[in-house]
Amino acid sequence: MPLIALTGGIASGKSTIARRLADRGAVVVDADAIVRDVQAVGSPVLDEIAAAFGEDMITADGALDRAALGARVFGDDEALARLNAIVHPAVRAESARRFAAAFDADPAAVVVYDVPLLVEARVDDPWDLIVVADAPAALRAGRLVDERGLSESDAAARLASQVSDDRRRAIADVVIDTAGSLEETLTQADALWERLTATR
């Protein structure tokens, strides 16, 4: 019943690896999806965000204004720490619930936690394996511009706001090099799957 953490910087190809592992049979738990779920309309987390950052963080229909909140905390370490103190405990509890549900349903499951902020928030959790999607920063910046429509300056700012590639690689048990072709990335993901399931 391996529990795998999969992380990587923005535009590193992490989601491509997660999809491939899901296609092969892994149960993928998406940290970003959990964040959205715990911030849903009427949730305690959303109420705490409004109390901490103001009611203008909430849209007219009662949902979180993600763009406004992002603008509020971007580049402000104190505000980001305050937000993380609200959100991270709820995400941790919900992710643990989903891991347990997956293993209850299939004790032999391979559970993959797709988590961008592993280094920042969850590195010391008892993972069986930490997998890092890795590509040079310049290549990832180009992907942000070409595939997501960001300006070069916005792409550079996004990369600069994240932990360094060296820090991610330092915690990795497995590094998947995503700088090459899609096929090369998928081949590495398949090799990882074979490793994870070799003793099942």
XYZ file of C-alpha atoms in Angstrom:
200
model
C 0.000 0.000 0.000
C 2.513 2.628 -1.110
C 1.747 6.277 -0.519
C 3.609 8.404 -3.039
C 4.134 12.171 -3.030
C 4.428 13.678 -6.505
C 5.627 17.256 -6.698
C 7.278 19.720 -9.052
C 7.441 23.379 -9.897
C 4.868 25.166 -11.993
C 4.782 23.869 -15.602
C 7.076 20.982 -14.692
C 4.848 18.294 -16.195
C 3.683 16.978 -12.829
C 0.061 16.719 -13.946
C 1.103 14.728 -17.023
C 2.834 12.207 -14.780
C -0.158 12.059 -12.434
C -2.533 11.373 -15.338
C -0.279 8.610 -16.637
C -0.100 6.940 -13.238
C -3.887 7.221 -12.925
C -4.251 5.598 -16.341
C -2.088 2.720 -15.122
C -4.255 2.226 -12.044
C -3.010 4.572 -9.328
C -5.437 6.443 -7.090
C -4.431 10.082 -7.540
C -5.372 12.537 -4.800
C -5.086 16.093 -6.096
C -4.026 18.652 -3.501
C -5.249 21.576 -5.611
C -8.699 19.984 -5.874
C -8.764 19.520 -2.100
C -7.876 23.190 -1.621
C -10.865 24.145 -3.771
C -13.117 21.730 -1.882
C -12.180 22.976 1.596
C -12.727 26.572 0.414
C -16.202 25.843 -0.937
C -19.167 28.121 -0.300
C -20.253 27.868 3.325
C -17.101 26.133 4.520
C -15.366 27.066 7.785
C -12.169 27.720 5.825
C -13.917 30.257 3.603
C -15.343 31.988 6.671
C -11.854 32.185 8.187
C -10.407 33.621 4.982
C -13.090 36.311 4.903
C -12.428 37.145 8.557
C -8.686 37.363 8.003
C -8.578 39.161 4.650
C -11.909 40.925 4.321
C -15.336 40.279 2.872
C -14.125 41.617 -0.483
C -12.411 38.240 -0.924
C -15.902 36.750 -1.385
C -17.878 37.118 -4.611
C -21.531 38.151 -4.797
C -22.600 34.488 -4.963
C -20.639 33.630 -1.819
C -17.645 31.951 -3.458
C -13.984 32.713 -2.918
C -12.579 35.340 -5.285
C -9.380 33.426 -6.033
C -7.906 36.169 -8.176
C -8.415 38.778 -5.472
C -6.970 36.522 -2.789
C -4.031 35.614 -4.972
C -3.300 39.273 -5.622
C -3.575 39.973 -1.904
C -1.020 37.385 -0.781
C 1.358 37.327 -3.767
C 4.677 38.769 -2.710
C 3.518 39.275 0.885
C 5.139 36.577 3.012
C 3.192 37.492 6.151
C -0.173 37.368 4.377
C 0.727 34.099 2.682
C 1.721 32.563 6.012
C -1.613 33.659 7.490
C -3.490 32.095 4.581
C -1.490 28.874 4.804
C -2.228 28.628 8.531
C -5.936 28.605 7.648
C -5.850 26.331 4.618
C -3.092 23.783 5.229
C -4.587 22.056 8.311
C -7.882 21.535 6.483
C -6.086 20.188 3.415
C -3.996 17.859 5.570
C -7.088 16.445 7.284
C -9.021 15.961 4.045
C -6.072 14.398 2.227
C -5.590 11.946 5.090
C -9.268 11.037 4.865
C -8.951 10.390 1.116
C -5.778 8.316 1.546
C -7.516 6.171 4.158
C -10.596 5.744 1.974
C -8.445 4.595 -0.953
C -6.610 2.013 1.136
C -9.850 0.854 2.778
C -11.289 0.247 -0.685
C -8.145 -1.562 -1.887
C -5.362 -2.364 0.589
C -3.006 -2.954 -2.360
C -3.713 0.431 -3.941
C -0.961 2.742 -5.107
C -1.981 6.191 -3.848
C -0.305 9.224 -5.400
C -0.631 12.630 -3.765
C -0.259 15.273 -6.471
C 0.987 18.160 -4.343
C 2.703 21.335 -5.587
C 3.687 22.589 -2.118
C 5.315 19.442 -0.777
C 8.593 21.118 0.185
C 6.746 24.010 1.784
C 4.153 22.058 3.755
C 4.329 18.250 3.752
C 7.913 17.089 3.223
C 8.178 15.342 6.602
C 5.045 13.265 6.197
C 5.632 9.474 6.047
C 5.765 9.062 2.275
C 6.969 5.751 0.882
C 8.474 7.585 -2.083
C 8.867 11.211 -3.152
C 8.781 11.795 -6.902
C 9.837 15.117 -8.396
C 8.955 16.277 -11.909
C 11.957 18.275 -13.050
C 12.696 20.602 -15.967
C 14.919 23.675 -16.274
C 13.363 26.944 -15.143
C 13.831 28.548 -18.558
C 11.890 25.732 -20.217
C 9.092 25.972 -17.667
C 8.910 29.738 -18.144
C 8.545 29.154 -21.868
C 5.699 26.716 -21.238
C 3.910 29.301 -19.106
C 4.177 31.835 -21.910
C 3.370 29.486 -24.791
C 0.760 27.223 -23.196
C -0.849 29.374 -20.488
C -0.599 32.815 -22.041
C 1.432 34.486 -19.304
C 3.723 37.389 -20.074
C 7.433 36.730 -19.692
C 7.544 38.899 -16.580
C 4.563 37.136 -15.014
C 6.098 33.757 -15.794
C 9.377 34.805 -14.201
C 7.533 36.077 -11.121
C 5.644 32.787 -10.742
C 8.854 30.782 -10.881
C 10.648 33.138 -8.507
C 7.850 32.796 -5.926
C 8.378 29.017 -5.632
C 11.058 27.066 -3.820
C 14.200 26.342 -5.790
C 14.596 23.330 -8.049
C 17.615 22.332 -5.942
C 15.433 22.094 -2.827
C 12.947 19.864 -4.646
C 15.639 17.608 -6.056
C 17.216 17.315 -2.589
C 14.119 15.566 -1.212
C 13.486 13.351 -4.235
C 13.670 9.580 -4.197
C 12.884 9.613 -7.910
C 13.390 12.464 -10.388
C 11.448 12.354 -13.638
C 13.118 14.537 -16.256
C 10.343 16.286 -18.172
C 12.593 18.425 -20.370
C 12.350 16.031 -23.306
C 9.419 14.835 -25.367
C 6.045 13.808 -23.977
C 6.866 10.224 -24.884
C 10.073 10.361 -22.850
C 8.191 11.654 -19.823
C 5.528 8.960 -20.144
C 8.182 6.256 -20.481
C 9.689 7.366 -17.160
C 6.247 7.410 -15.544
C 5.646 3.872 -16.808
C 8.981 2.755 -15.350
C 7.967 4.273 -12.022
C 4.675 2.390 -12.142
C 6.498 -0.872 -12.783
C 8.726 -0.168 -9.787
C 5.730 0.591 -7.568
C 3.837 -2.537 -8.549
C 6.705 -5.021 -8.904
C 5.982 -6.735 -5.595
C 2.182 -6.730 -5.747
